[in-house]
Amino acid sequence: MPDTPAASTPVMTIDGPSGSGKGTISRIVAQRLGWHYLDSGALYRAIGVAAGWADLDLDDPGALVRCTFDTEIGFREQGDELRVVVNGHDATDELRMETAGAAASAIAAIPAVRAALKDRQRAFRKPPGLVADGRDMGTVIFPDAGCKVFLTASADERADRRYKQLKDKGVSVTLDGLLREILARDARDANRAVAPLRPAEDAVCIDTTGLGIDPVVECVLALVPGYG
Ligand code: DC
């Protein structure tokens, strides 16, 4: 690969299942390093939401691939928050719903959709660096990343974290229902034929069960050569 500015720009990948804390950790690590941030799950969720708006059938790969190419997705910093704009509408709140996550997980199993999103994700690699969070950042999208992290946590703890997040937002859900959804989504993400959820061979795995945010952030930052 030629040594283009993008290829020589450092990347840290942070992969893991939903509720492992990767979104929160990745955002803080990106801020501390002064690097760009890619929330790749938001791209899949955005396609899921756009497909819902267009009333597309989640079993129609052709329509979903067209939708992937046609959907405009933008990110906007607002204070500490990252707002996601889909086809000109601020869809941040809708993207966080379990329905958007479930649609994203189904859509993410379609190889042509994943292929259609590859270049879009790689375009986020810009100086001075990128923290990319998702499922296949270290295995498929940025296999040459200098730092790869895989975060996990027990399914019970992940369901508990989601429950608290959603309750704070006034969304009514049950812990049991969330746990069932998380286990179903884990199984779908880990067992799909293309880019299944798994740590890259050279990833550092961190189990965040019982850990607060700060120790995990410090542990991740300690992996960046020359930091600190
Ligand atoms: O990280 P998240 O929960 O926002 O991701 C939503 C769904 O998108 C998740 O079930 C799997 C899929 N996804 C993926 O397949 N690959 C990624 N890089 C990011 C997300």
JSON list of C-alpha atoms and ligand atoms in Angstrom, two decimals:
[
{"chain": "A", "resi": 1, "resn": "MET", "atom": "CA", "xyz": [0.00, 0.00, 0.00]},
{"chain": "A", "resi": 2, "resn": "PRO", "atom": "CA", "xyz": [1.50, 3.44, -0.87]},
{"chain": "A", "resi": 3, "resn": "ASP", "atom": "CA", "xyz": [2.39, 5.63, 2.09]},
{"chain": "A", "resi": 4, "resn": "THR", "atom": "CA", "xyz": [-0.49, 8.07, 1.57]},
{"chain": "A", "resi": 5, "resn": "PRO", "atom": "CA", "xyz": [-1.32, 10.60, 4.34]},
{"chain": "A", "resi": 6, "resn": "ALA", "atom": "CA", "xyz": [-4.26, 8.36, 5.28]},
{"chain": "A", "resi": 7, "resn": "ALA", "atom": "CA", "xyz": [-2.18, 5.18, 5.50]},
{"chain": "A", "resi": 8, "resn": "SER", "atom": "CA", "xyz": [0.40, 6.86, 7.73]},
{"chain": "A", "resi": 9, "resn": "THR", "atom": "CA", "xyz": [-2.27, 8.38, 10.02]},
{"chain": "A", "resi": 10, "resn": "PRO", "atom": "CA", "xyz": [-2.44, 6.45, 13.31]},
{"chain": "A", "resi": 11, "resn": "VAL", "atom": "CA", "xyz": [-5.61, 4.51, 14.09]},
{"chain": "A", "resi": 12, "resn": "MET", "atom": "CA", "xyz": [-6.80, 2.94, 17.30]},
{"chain": "A", "resi": 13, "resn": "THR", "atom": "CA", "xyz": [-9.62, 0.41, 16.86]},
{"chain": "A", "resi": 14, "resn": "ILE", "atom": "CA", "xyz": [-11.99, -0.36, 19.72]},
{"chain": "A", "resi": 15, "resn": "ASP", "atom": "CA", "xyz": [-14.31, -3.28, 18.98]},
{"chain": "A", "resi": 16, "resn": "GLY", "atom": "CA", "xyz": [-16.72, -5.22, 21.14]},
{"chain": "A", "resi": 17, "resn": "PRO", "atom": "CA", "xyz": [-20.35, -6.17, 21.69]},
{"chain": "A", "resi": 18, "resn": "SER", "atom": "CA", "xyz": [-23.07, -3.65, 22.50]},
{"chain": "A", "resi": 19, "resn": "GLY", "atom": "CA", "xyz": [-22.97, -2.44, 26.09]},
{"chain": "A", "resi": 20, "resn": "SER", "atom": "CA", "xyz": [-19.26, -3.21, 26.48]},
{"chain": "A", "resi": 21, "resn": "GLY", "atom": "CA", "xyz": [-18.68, 0.51, 26.98]},
{"chain": "A", "resi": 22, "resn": "LYS", "atom": "CA", "xyz": [-16.81, 0.99, 23.70]},
{"chain": "A", "resi": 23, "resn": "GLY", "atom": "CA", "xyz": [-18.79, 4.08, 22.64]},
{"chain": "A", "resi": 24, "resn": "THR", "atom": "CA", "xyz": [-18.15, 5.97, 25.87]},
{"chain": "A", "resi": 25, "resn": "ILE", "atom": "CA", "xyz": [-14.53, 4.84, 26.14]},
{"chain": "A", "resi": 26, "resn": "SER", "atom": "CA", "xyz": [-13.78, 5.57, 22.48]},
{"chain": "A", "resi": 27, "resn": "ARG", "atom": "CA", "xyz": [-15.17, 9.11, 22.67]},
{"chain": "A", "resi": 28, "resn": "ILE", "atom": "CA", "xyz": [-13.13, 9.95, 25.76]},
{"chain": "A", "resi": 29, "resn": "VAL", "atom": "CA", "xyz": [-9.96, 8.38, 24.36]},
{"chain": "A", "resi": 30, "resn": "ALA", "atom": "CA", "xyz": [-10.42, 10.33, 21.08]},
{"chain": "A", "resi": 31, "resn": "GLN", "atom": "CA", "xyz": [-10.90, 13.57, 23.04]},
{"chain": "A", "resi": 32, "resn": "ARG", "atom": "CA", "xyz": [-7.83, 12.92, 25.22]},
{"chain": "A", "resi": 33, "resn": "LEU", "atom": "CA", "xyz": [-5.67, 12.19, 22.17]},
{"chain": "A", "resi": 34, "resn": "GLY", "atom": "CA", "xyz": [-7.18, 15.03, 20.11]},
{"chain": "A", "resi": 35, "resn": "TRP", "atom": "CA", "xyz": [-7.99, 12.49, 17.38]},
{"chain": "A", "resi": 36, "resn": "HIS", "atom": "CA", "xyz": [-11.07, 12.08, 15.17]},
{"chain": "A", "resi": 37, "resn": "TYR", "atom": "CA", "xyz": [-13.74, 9.59, 16.18]},
{"chain": "A", "resi": 38, "resn": "LEU", "atom": "CA", "xyz": [-15.74, 7.11, 14.10]},
{"chain": "A", "resi": 39, "resn": "ASP", "atom": "CA", "xyz": [-18.88, 5.53, 15.57]},
{"chain": "A", "resi": 40, "resn": "SER", "atom": "CA", "xyz": [-19.34, 2.87, 12.89]},
{"chain": "A", "resi": 41, "resn": "GLY", "atom": "CA", "xyz": [-22.42, 1.44, 14.63]},
{"chain": "A", "resi": 42, "resn": "ALA", "atom": "CA", "xyz": [-24.14, 4.78, 14.03]},
{"chain": "A", "resi": 43, "resn": "LEU", "atom": "CA", "xyz": [-23.66, 4.27, 10.27]},
{"chain": "A", "resi": 44, "resn": "TYR", "atom": "CA", "xyz": [-25.43, 0.88, 10.41]},
{"chain": "A", "resi": 45, "resn": "ARG", "atom": "CA", "xyz": [-28.12, 2.31, 12.69]},
{"chain": "A", "resi": 46, "resn": "ALA", "atom": "CA", "xyz": [-28.60, 5.27, 10.31]},
{"chain": "A", "resi": 47, "resn": "ILE", "atom": "CA", "xyz": [-29.16, 2.91, 7.38]},
{"chain": "A", "resi": 48, "resn": "GLY", "atom": "CA", "xyz": [-31.62, 0.96, 9.56]},
{"chain": "A", "resi": 49, "resn": "VAL", "atom": "CA", "xyz": [-33.54, 4.12, 10.41]},
{"chain": "A", "resi": 50, "resn": "ALA", "atom": "CA", "xyz": [-33.50, 5.38, 6.81]},
{"chain": "A", "resi": 51, "resn": "ALA", "atom": "CA", "xyz": [-34.78, 1.97, 5.65]},
{"chain": "A", "resi": 52, "resn": "GLY", "atom": "CA", "xyz": [-37.58, 2.25, 8.22]},
{"chain": "A", "resi": 53, "resn": "TRP", "atom": "CA", "xyz": [-38.53, 5.74, 7.02]},
{"chain": "A", "resi": 54, "resn": "ALA", "atom": "CA", "xyz": [-38.70, 4.40, 3.45]},
{"chain": "A", "resi": 55, "resn": "ASP", "atom": "CA", "xyz": [-40.70, 1.38, 4.64]},
{"chain": "A", "resi": 56, "resn": "LEU", "atom": "CA", "xyz": [-38.15, -1.02, 3.11]},
{"chain": "A", "resi": 57, "resn": "ASP", "atom": "CA", "xyz": [-38.29, -4.74, 3.70]},
{"chain": "A", "resi": 58, "resn": "LEU", "atom": "CA", "xyz": [-35.33, -5.88, 5.84]},
{"chain": "A", "resi": 59, "resn": "ASP", "atom": "CA", "xyz": [-35.33, -9.09, 3.79]},
{"chain": "A", "resi": 60, "resn": "ASP", "atom": "CA", "xyz": [-34.68, -7.22, 0.52]},
{"chain": "A", "resi": 61, "resn": "PRO", "atom": "CA", "xyz": [-30.87, -6.90, 0.22]},
{"chain": "A", "resi": 62, "resn": "GLY", "atom": "CA", "xyz": [-31.03, -5.03, -3.13]},
{"chain": "A", "resi": 63, "resn": "ALA", "atom": "CA", "xyz": [-33.23, -2.27, -1.71]},
{"chain": "A", "resi": 64, "resn": "LEU", "atom": "CA", "xyz": [-31.04, -2.04, 1.41]},
{"chain": "A", "resi": 65, "resn": "VAL", "atom": "CA", "xyz": [-27.86, -1.69, -0.63]},
{"chain": "A", "resi": 66, "resn": "ARG", "atom": "CA", "xyz": [-29.46, 1.11, -2.68]},
{"chain": "A", "resi": 67, "resn": "CYS", "atom": "CA", "xyz": [-30.56, 2.71, 0.58]},
{"chain": "A", "resi": 68, "resn": "THR", "atom": "CA", "xyz": [-26.96, 2.47, 1.88]},
{"chain": "A", "resi": 69, "resn": "PHE", "atom": "CA", "xyz": [-25.63, 4.36, -1.14]},
{"chain": "A", "resi": 70, "resn": "ASP", "atom": "CA", "xyz": [-28.46, 6.94, -1.08]},
{"chain": "A", "resi": 71, "resn": "THR", "atom": "CA", "xyz": [-28.46, 7.75, 2.65]},
{"chain": "A", "resi": 72, "resn": "GLU", "atom": "CA", "xyz": [-26.57, 10.88, 3.67]},
{"chain": "A", "resi": 73, "resn": "ILE", "atom": "CA", "xyz": [-25.09, 10.60, 7.14]},
{"chain": "A", "resi": 74, "resn": "GLY", "atom": "CA", "xyz": [-23.43, 13.48, 8.95]},
{"chain": "A", "resi": 75, "resn": "PHE", "atom": "CA", "xyz": [-21.97, 13.88, 12.45]},
{"chain": "A", "resi": 76, "resn": "ARG", "atom": "CA", "xyz": [-22.16, 17.13, 14.40]},
{"chain": "A", "resi": 77, "resn": "GLU", "atom": "CA", "xyz": [-20.48, 17.88, 17.75]},
{"chain": "A", "resi": 78, "resn": "GLN", "atom": "CA", "xyz": [-22.88, 19.55, 20.17]},
{"chain": "A", "resi": 79, "resn": "GLY", "atom": "CA", "xyz": [-21.21, 20.18, 23.51]},
{"chain": "A", "resi": 80, "resn": "ASP", "atom": "CA", "xyz": [-20.17, 16.74, 24.75]},
{"chain": "A", "resi": 81, "resn": "GLU", "atom": "CA", "xyz": [-22.63, 15.02, 22.45]},
{"chain": "A", "resi": 82, "resn": "LEU", "atom": "CA", "xyz": [-22.22, 13.69, 18.94]},
{"chain": "A", "resi": 83, "resn": "ARG", "atom": "CA", "xyz": [-25.44, 14.30, 16.97]},
{"chain": "A", "resi": 84, "resn": "VAL", "atom": "CA", "xyz": [-26.14, 12.18, 13.91]},
{"chain": "A", "resi": 85, "resn": "VAL", "atom": "CA", "xyz": [-27.93, 13.74, 10.95]},
{"chain": "A", "resi": 86, "resn": "VAL", "atom": "CA", "xyz": [-29.59, 11.32, 8.51]},
{"chain": "A", "resi": 87, "resn": "ASN", "atom": "CA", "xyz": [-30.82, 12.72, 5.20]},
{"chain": "A", "resi": 88, "resn": "GLY", "atom": "CA", "xyz": [-30.93, 16.19, 6.76]},
{"chain": "A", "resi": 89, "resn": "HIS", "atom": "CA", "xyz": [-32.83, 15.16, 9.93]},
{"chain": "A", "resi": 90, "resn": "ASP", "atom": "CA", "xyz": [-31.28, 14.95, 13.40]},
{"chain": "A", "resi": 91, "resn": "ALA", "atom": "CA", "xyz": [-31.92, 11.25, 14.09]},
{"chain": "A", "resi": 92, "resn": "THR", "atom": "CA", "xyz": [-29.70, 10.91, 17.19]},
{"chain": "A", "resi": 93, "resn": "ASP", "atom": "CA", "xyz": [-32.49, 9.94, 19.59]},
{"chain": "A", "resi": 94, "resn": "GLU", "atom": "CA", "xyz": [-34.11, 7.51, 17.15]},
{"chain": "A", "resi": 95, "resn": "LEU", "atom": "CA", "xyz": [-30.74, 5.89, 16.48]},
{"chain": "A", "resi": 96, "resn": "ARG", "atom": "CA", "xyz": [-30.36, 4.96, 20.14]},
{"chain": "A", "resi": 97, "resn": "MET", "atom": "CA", "xyz": [-33.60, 2.98, 20.27]},
{"chain": "A", "resi": 98, "resn": "GLU", "atom": "CA", "xyz": [-33.45, -0.80, 20.49]},
{"chain": "A", "resi": 99, "resn": "THR", "atom": "CA", "xyz": [-35.50, -1.00, 17.27]},
{"chain": "A", "resi": 100, "resn": "ALA", "atom": "CA", "xyz": [-32.73, 0.87, 15.39]},
{"chain": "A", "resi": 101, "resn": "GLY", "atom": "CA", "xyz": [-30.11, -1.45, 16.92]},
{"chain": "A", "resi": 102, "resn": "ALA", "atom": "CA", "xyz": [-32.05, -4.52, 15.88]},
{"chain": "A", "resi": 103, "resn": "ALA", "atom": "CA", "xyz": [-32.54, -3.19, 12.32]},
{"chain": "A", "resi": 104, "resn": "ALA", "atom": "CA", "xyz": [-28.82, -2.31, 12.17]},
{"chain": "A", "resi": 105, "resn": "SER", "atom": "CA", "xyz": [-27.84, -5.79, 13.27]},
{"chain": "A", "resi": 106, "resn": "ALA", "atom": "CA", "xyz": [-30.03, -7.39, 10.58]},
{"chain": "A", "resi": 107, "resn": "ILE", "atom": "CA", "xyz": [-28.74, -5.03, 7.87]},
{"chain": "A", "resi": 108, "resn": "ALA", "atom": "CA", "xyz": [-25.14, -5.49, 9.00]},
{"chain": "A", "resi": 109, "resn": "ALA", "atom": "CA", "xyz": [-25.36, -9.18, 8.12]},
{"chain": "A", "resi": 110, "resn": "ILE", "atom": "CA", "xyz": [-25.73, -8.31, 4.39]},
{"chain": "A", "resi": 111, "resn": "PRO", "atom": "CA", "xyz": [-22.27, -8.50, 2.75]},
{"chain": "A", "resi": 112, "resn": "ALA", "atom": "CA", "xyz": [-23.05, -5.91, 0.04]},
{"chain": "A", "resi": 113, "resn": "VAL", "atom": "CA", "xyz": [-24.14, -3.37, 2.67]},
{"chain": "A", "resi": 114, "resn": "ARG", "atom": "CA", "xyz": [-20.89, -3.89, 4.58]},
{"chain": "A", "resi": 115, "resn": "ALA", "atom": "CA", "xyz": [-18.91, -3.50, 1.34]},
{"chain": "A", "resi": 116, "resn": "ALA", "atom": "CA", "xyz": [-20.83, -0.31, 0.49]},
{"chain": "A", "resi": 117, "resn": "LEU", "atom": "CA", "xyz": [-19.84, 1.21, 3.85]},
{"chain": "A", "resi": 118, "resn": "LYS", "atom": "CA", "xyz": [-16.14, 0.32, 3.69]},
{"chain": "A", "resi": 119, "resn": "ASP", "atom": "CA", "xyz": [-14.80, 3.42, 1.93]},
{"chain": "A", "resi": 120, "resn": "ARG", "atom": "CA", "xyz": [-17.05, 5.70, 3.95]},
{"chain": "A", "resi": 121, "resn": "GLN", "atom": "CA", "xyz": [-15.53, 4.35, 7.13]},
{"chain": "A", "resi": 122, "resn": "ARG", "atom": "CA", "xyz": [-11.95, 4.55, 5.86]},
{"chain": "A", "resi": 123, "resn": "ALA", "atom": "CA", "xyz": [-12.50, 8.20, 4.88]},
{"chain": "A", "resi": 124, "resn": "PHE", "atom": "CA", "xyz": [-12.60, 9.06, 8.60]},
{"chain": "A", "resi": 125, "resn": "ARG", "atom": "CA", "xyz": [-8.86, 8.32, 8.83]},
{"chain": "A", "resi": 126, "resn": "LYS", "atom": "CA", "xyz": [-7.44, 11.82, 8.84]},
{"chain": "A", "resi": 127, "resn": "PRO", "atom": "CA", "xyz": [-4.51, 13.43, 10.68]},
{"chain": "A", "resi": 128, "resn": "PRO", "atom": "CA", "xyz": [-3.70, 13.65, 13.51]},
{"chain": "A", "resi": 129, "resn": "GLY", "atom": "CA", "xyz": [-5.35, 10.25, 14.14]},
{"chain": "A", "resi": 130, "resn": "LEU", "atom": "CA", "xyz": [-8.56, 8.25, 14.44]},
{"chain": "A", "resi": 131, "resn": "VAL", "atom": "CA", "xyz": [-10.27, 6.24, 17.14]},
{"chain": "A", "resi": 132, "resn": "ALA", "atom": "CA", "xyz": [-12.72, 3.86, 15.40]},
{"chain": "A", "resi": 133, "resn": "ASP", "atom": "CA", "xyz": [-15.35, 1.96, 17.35]},
{"chain": "A", "resi": 134, "resn": "GLY", "atom": "CA", "xyz": [-17.39, -0.97, 16.10]},
{"chain": "A", "resi": 135, "resn": "ARG", "atom": "CA", "xyz": [-17.35, -4.71, 15.50]},
{"chain": "A", "resi": 136, "resn": "ASP", "atom": "CA", "xyz": [-14.85, -5.18, 12.68]},
{"chain": "A", "resi": 137, "resn": "MET", "atom": "CA", "xyz": [-12.65, -2.08, 12.92]},
{"chain": "A", "resi": 138, "resn": "GLY", "atom": "CA", "xyz": [-9.53, -4.07, 13.80]},
{"chain": "A", "resi": 139, "resn": "THR", "atom": "CA", "xyz": [-10.27, -7.12, 11.65]},
{"chain": "A", "resi": 140, "resn": "VAL", "atom": "CA", "xyz": [-11.62, -5.68, 8.38]},
{"chain": "A", "resi": 141, "resn": "ILE", "atom": "CA", "xyz": [-11.76, -1.88, 8.11]},
{"chain": "A", "resi": 142, "resn": "PHE", "atom": "CA", "xyz": [-8.37, -0.92, 9.62]},
{"chain": "A", "resi": 143, "resn": "PRO", "atom": "CA", "xyz": [-6.38, -4.18, 9.77]},
{"chain": "A", "resi": 144, "resn": "ASP", "atom": "CA", "xyz": [-3.15, -2.11, 9.80]},
{"chain": "A", "resi": 145, "resn": "ALA", "atom": "CA", "xyz": [-4.17, -0.11, 12.93]},
{"chain": "A", "resi": 146, "resn": "GLY", "atom": "CA", "xyz": [-1.27, 0.34, 15.33]},
{"chain": "A", "resi": 147, "resn": "CYS", "atom": "CA", "xyz": [-3.45, -0.18, 18.43]},
{"chain": "A", "resi": 148, "resn": "LYS", "atom": "CA", "xyz": [-6.35, -2.62, 18.65]},
{"chain": "A", "resi": 149, "resn": "VAL", "atom": "CA", "xyz": [-8.59, -3.08, 21.66]},
{"chain": "A", "resi": 150, "resn": "PHE", "atom": "CA", "xyz": [-11.46, -5.53, 22.20]},
{"chain": "A", "resi": 151, "resn": "LEU", "atom": "CA", "xyz": [-13.76, -4.64, 25.08]},
{"chain": "A", "resi": 152, "resn": "THR", "atom": "CA", "xyz": [-16.11, -7.17, 26.67]},
{"chain": "A", "resi": 153, "resn": "ALA", "atom": "CA", "xyz": [-18.36, -7.33, 29.73]},
{"chain": "A", "resi": 154, "resn": "SER", "atom": "CA", "xyz": [-20.76, -9.96, 31.01]},
{"chain": "A", "resi": 155, "resn": "ALA", "atom": "CA", "xyz": [-24.17, -9.99, 29.27]},
{"chain": "A", "resi": 156, "resn": "ASP", "atom": "CA", "xyz": [-25.87, -9.25, 32.61]},
{"chain": "A", "resi": 157, "resn": "GLU", "atom": "CA", "xyz": [-23.76, -6.16, 33.18]},
{"chain": "A", "resi": 158, "resn": "ARG", "atom": "CA", "xyz": [-24.26, -4.95, 29.61]},
{"chain": "A", "resi": 159, "resn": "ALA", "atom": "CA", "xyz": [-28.02, -5.33, 29.93]},
{"chain": "A", "resi": 160, "resn": "ASP", "atom": "CA", "xyz": [-27.88, -3.47, 33.24]},
{"chain": "A", "resi": 161, "resn": "ARG", "atom": "CA", "xyz": [-25.90, -0.58, 31.71]},
{"chain": "A", "resi": 162, "resn": "ARG", "atom": "CA", "xyz": [-28.38, -0.29, 28.79]},
{"chain": "A", "resi": 163, "resn": "TYR", "atom": "CA", "xyz": [-31.30, -0.45, 31.22]},
{"chain": "A", "resi": 164, "resn": "LYS", "atom": "CA", "xyz": [-29.94, 2.48, 33.25]},
{"chain": "A", "resi": 165, "resn": "GLN", "atom": "CA", "xyz": [-29.16, 4.51, 30.10]},
{"chain": "A", "resi": 166, "resn": "LEU", "atom": "CA", "xyz": [-32.65, 4.00, 28.66]},
{"chain": "A", "resi": 167, "resn": "LYS", "atom": "CA", "xyz": [-34.37, 4.57, 32.01]},
{"chain": "A", "resi": 168, "resn": "ASP", "atom": "CA", "xyz": [-32.53, 7.89, 32.38]},
{"chain": "A", "resi": 169, "resn": "LYS", "atom": "CA", "xyz": [-33.96, 8.86, 28.99]},
{"chain": "A", "resi": 170, "resn": "GLY", "atom": "CA", "xyz": [-37.45, 7.91, 30.10]},
{"chain": "A", "resi": 171, "resn": "VAL", "atom": "CA", "xyz": [-37.64, 4.92, 27.73]},
{"chain": "A", "resi": 172, "resn": "SER", "atom": "CA", "xyz": [-39.67, 2.10, 29.26]},
{"chain": "A", "resi": 173, "resn": "VAL", "atom": "CA", "xyz": [-37.97, -1.31, 28.94]},
{"chain": "A", "resi": 174, "resn": "THR", "atom": "CA", "xyz": [-37.54, -4.39, 31.12]},
{"chain": "A", "resi": 175, "resn": "LEU", "atom": "CA", "xyz": [-34.17, -5.76, 32.19]},
{"chain": "A", "resi": 176, "resn": "ASP", "atom": "CA", "xyz": [-35.19, -9.27, 31.11]},
{"chain": "A", "resi": 177, "resn": "GLY", "atom": "CA", "xyz": [-36.27, -8.04, 27.67]},
{"chain": "A", "resi": 178, "resn": "LEU", "atom": "CA", "xyz": [-33.00, -6.14, 27.22]},
{"chain": "A", "resi": 179, "resn": "LEU", "atom": "CA", "xyz": [-30.93, -9.16, 28.25]},
{"chain": "A", "resi": 180, "resn": "ARG", "atom": "CA", "xyz": [-32.78, -11.32, 25.72]},
{"chain": "A", "resi": 181, "resn": "GLU", "atom": "CA", "xyz": [-32.20, -8.72, 22.97]},
{"chain": "A", "resi": 182, "resn": "ILE", "atom": "CA", "xyz": [-28.51, -8.40, 23.84]},
{"chain": "A", "resi": 183, "resn": "LEU", "atom": "CA", "xyz": [-28.00, -12.17, 23.73]},
{"chain": "A", "resi": 184, "resn": "ALA", "atom": "CA", "xyz": [-29.87, -12.43, 20.41]},
{"chain": "A", "resi": 185, "resn": "ARG", "atom": "CA", "xyz": [-27.84, -9.56, 18.92]},
{"chain": "A", "resi": 186, "resn": "ASP", "atom": "CA", "xyz": [-24.55, -11.05, 20.20]},
{"chain": "A", "resi": 187, "resn": "ALA", "atom": "CA", "xyz": [-25.42, -14.35, 18.54]},
{"chain": "A", "resi": 188, "resn": "ARG", "atom": "CA", "xyz": [-26.36, -12.68, 15.24]},
{"chain": "A", "resi": 189, "resn": "ASP", "atom": "CA", "xyz": [-23.24, -10.44, 15.20]},
{"chain": "A", "resi": 190, "resn": "ALA", "atom": "CA", "xyz": [-20.89, -13.29, 16.17]},
{"chain": "A", "resi": 191, "resn": "ASN", "atom": "CA", "xyz": [-22.32, -15.89, 13.81]},
{"chain": "A", "resi": 192, "resn": "ARG", "atom": "CA", "xyz": [-22.83, -13.95, 10.58]},
{"chain": "A", "resi": 193, "resn": "ALA", "atom": "CA", "xyz": [-20.77, -15.11, 7.61]},
{"chain": "A", "resi": 194, "resn": "VAL", "atom": "CA", "xyz": [-19.15, -11.73, 6.86]},
{"chain": "A", "resi": 195, "resn": "ALA", "atom": "CA", "xyz": [-17.03, -9.84, 9.40]},
{"chain": "A", "resi": 196, "resn": "PRO", "atom": "CA", "xyz": [-18.36, -11.65, 12.48]},
{"chain": "A", "resi": 197, "resn": "LEU", "atom": "CA", "xyz": [-17.75, -10.04, 15.85]},
{"chain": "A", "resi": 198, "resn": "ARG", "atom": "CA", "xyz": [-14.42, -11.35, 17.12]},
{"chain": "A", "resi": 199, "resn": "PRO", "atom": "CA", "xyz": [-11.21, -9.82, 18.42]},
{"chain": "A", "resi": 200, "resn": "ALA", "atom": "CA", "xyz": [-8.39, -9.23, 15.92]},
{"chain": "A", "resi": 201, "resn": "GLU", "atom": "CA", "xyz": [-5.48, -11.59, 16.58]},
{"chain": "A", "resi": 202, "resn": "ASP", "atom": "CA", "xyz": [-3.34, -8.64, 17.65]},
{"chain": "A", "resi": 203, "resn": "ALA", "atom": "CA", "xyz": [-6.04, -6.97, 19.80]},
{"chain": "A", "resi": 204, "resn": "VAL", "atom": "CA", "xyz": [-5.68, -6.39, 23.53]},
{"chain": "A", "resi": 205, "resn": "CYS", "atom": "CA", "xyz": [-8.83, -7.77, 25.22]},
{"chain": "A", "resi": 206, "resn": "ILE", "atom": "CA", "xyz": [-10.16, -5.92, 28.25]},
{"chain": "A", "resi": 207, "resn": "ASP", "atom": "CA", "xyz": [-13.05, -7.28, 30.33]},
{"chain": "A", "resi": 208, "resn": "THR", "atom": "CA", "xyz": [-14.82, -4.20, 31.73]},
{"chain": "A", "resi": 209, "resn": "THR", "atom": "CA", "xyz": [-17.20, -6.16, 34.03]},
{"chain": "A", "resi": 210, "resn": "GLY", "atom": "CA", "xyz": [-17.21, -4.37, 37.37]},
{"chain": "A", "resi": 211, "resn": "LEU", "atom": "CA", "xyz": [-14.88, -1.62, 36.12]},
{"chain": "A", "resi": 212, "resn": "GLY", "atom": "CA", "xyz": [-15.71, 2.08, 35.98]},
{"chain": "A", "resi": 213, "resn": "ILE", "atom": "CA", "xyz": [-14.97, 4.24, 32.92]},
{"chain": "A", "resi": 214, "resn": "ASP", "atom": "CA", "xyz": [-11.75, 5.88, 34.17]},
{"chain": "A", "resi": 215, "resn": "PRO", "atom": "CA", "xyz": [-9.60, 2.76, 34.70]},
{"chain": "A", "resi": 216, "resn": "VAL", "atom": "CA", "xyz": [-10.59, 1.45, 31.28]},
{"chain": "A", "resi": 217, "resn": "VAL", "atom": "CA", "xyz": [-9.73, 4.78, 29.62]},
{"chain": "A", "resi": 218, "resn": "GLU", "atom": "CA", "xyz": [-6.31, 4.81, 31.32]},
{"chain": "A", "resi": 219, "resn": "CYS", "atom": "CA", "xyz": [-5.67, 1.21, 30.32]},
{"chain": "A", "resi": 220, "resn": "VAL", "atom": "CA", "xyz": [-6.53, 1.99, 26.68]},
{"chain": "A", "resi": 221, "resn": "LEU", "atom": "CA", "xyz": [-4.46, 5.20, 26.58]},
{"chain": "A", "resi": 222, "resn": "ALA", "atom": "CA", "xyz": [-1.46, 3.32, 27.98]},
{"chain": "A", "resi": 223, "resn": "LEU", "atom": "CA", "xyz": [-1.44, 1.29, 24.75]},
{"chain": "A", "resi": 224, "resn": "VAL", "atom": "CA", "xyz": [-0.77, 4.37, 22.58]},
{"chain": "A", "resi": 225, "resn": "PRO", "atom": "CA", "xyz": [2.96, 4.65, 21.86]},
{"chain": "A", "resi": 226, "resn": "GLY", "atom": "CA", "xyz": [4.36, 7.91, 23.17]},
{"chain": "A", "resi": 227, "resn": "TYR", "atom": "CA", "xyz": [1.23, 8.91, 25.12]},
{"chain": "A", "resi": 228, "resn": "GLY", "atom": "CA", "xyz": [1.65, 10.23, 28.64]},
{"chain": "B", "resi": 1, "resn": "DC", "atom": "O1", "xyz": [-22.40, -0.54, 18.12]},
{"chain": "B", "resi": 1, "resn": "DC", "atom": "P1", "xyz": [-23.90, -0.47, 17.87]},
{"chain": "B", "resi": 1, "resn": "DC", "atom": "O2", "xyz": [-24.73, -1.18, 18.89]},
{"chain": "B", "resi": 1, "resn": "DC", "atom": "O3", "xyz": [-24.34, 0.93, 17.62]},
{"chain": "B", "resi": 1, "resn": "DC", "atom": "O4", "xyz": [-24.11, -1.28, 16.49]},
{"chain": "B", "resi": 1, "resn": "DC", "atom": "C1", "xyz": [-25.38, -1.52, 15.97]},
{"chain": "B", "resi": 1, "resn": "DC", "atom": "C2", "xyz": [-25.36, -2.77, 15.11]},
{"chain": "B", "resi": 1, "resn": "DC", "atom": "O5", "xyz": [-24.56, -2.53, 13.94]},
{"chain": "B", "resi": 1, "resn": "DC", "atom": "C3", "xyz": [-24.75, -4.01, 15.76]},
{"chain": "B", "resi": 1, "resn": "DC", "atom": "O6", "xyz": [-25.73, -4.95, 16.13]},
{"chain": "B", "resi": 1, "resn": "DC", "atom": "C4", "xyz": [-23.88, -4.63, 14.73]},
{"chain": "B", "resi": 1, "resn": "DC", "atom": "C5", "xyz": [-23.73, -3.64, 13.64]},
{"chain": "B", "resi": 1, "resn": "DC", "atom": "N1", "xyz": [-22.36, -3.18, 13.46]},
{"chain": "B", "resi": 1, "resn": "DC", "atom": "C6", "xyz": [-21.54, -3.95, 12.68]},
{"chain": "B", "resi": 1, "resn": "DC", "atom": "O7", "xyz": [-21.95, -5.00, 12.21]},
{"chain": "B", "resi": 1, "resn": "DC", "atom": "N2", "xyz": [-20.28, -3.52, 12.40]},
{"chain": "B", "resi": 1, "resn": "DC", "atom": "C7", "xyz": [-19.81, -2.40, 12.93]},
{"chain": "B", "resi": 1, "resn": "DC", "atom": "N3", "xyz": [-18.57, -2.00, 12.65]},
{"chain": "B", "resi": 1, "resn": "DC", "atom": "C8", "xyz": [-20.63, -1.61, 13.79]},
{"chain": "B", "resi": 1, "resn": "DC", "atom": "C9", "xyz": [-21.91, -2.04, 14.04]}
]
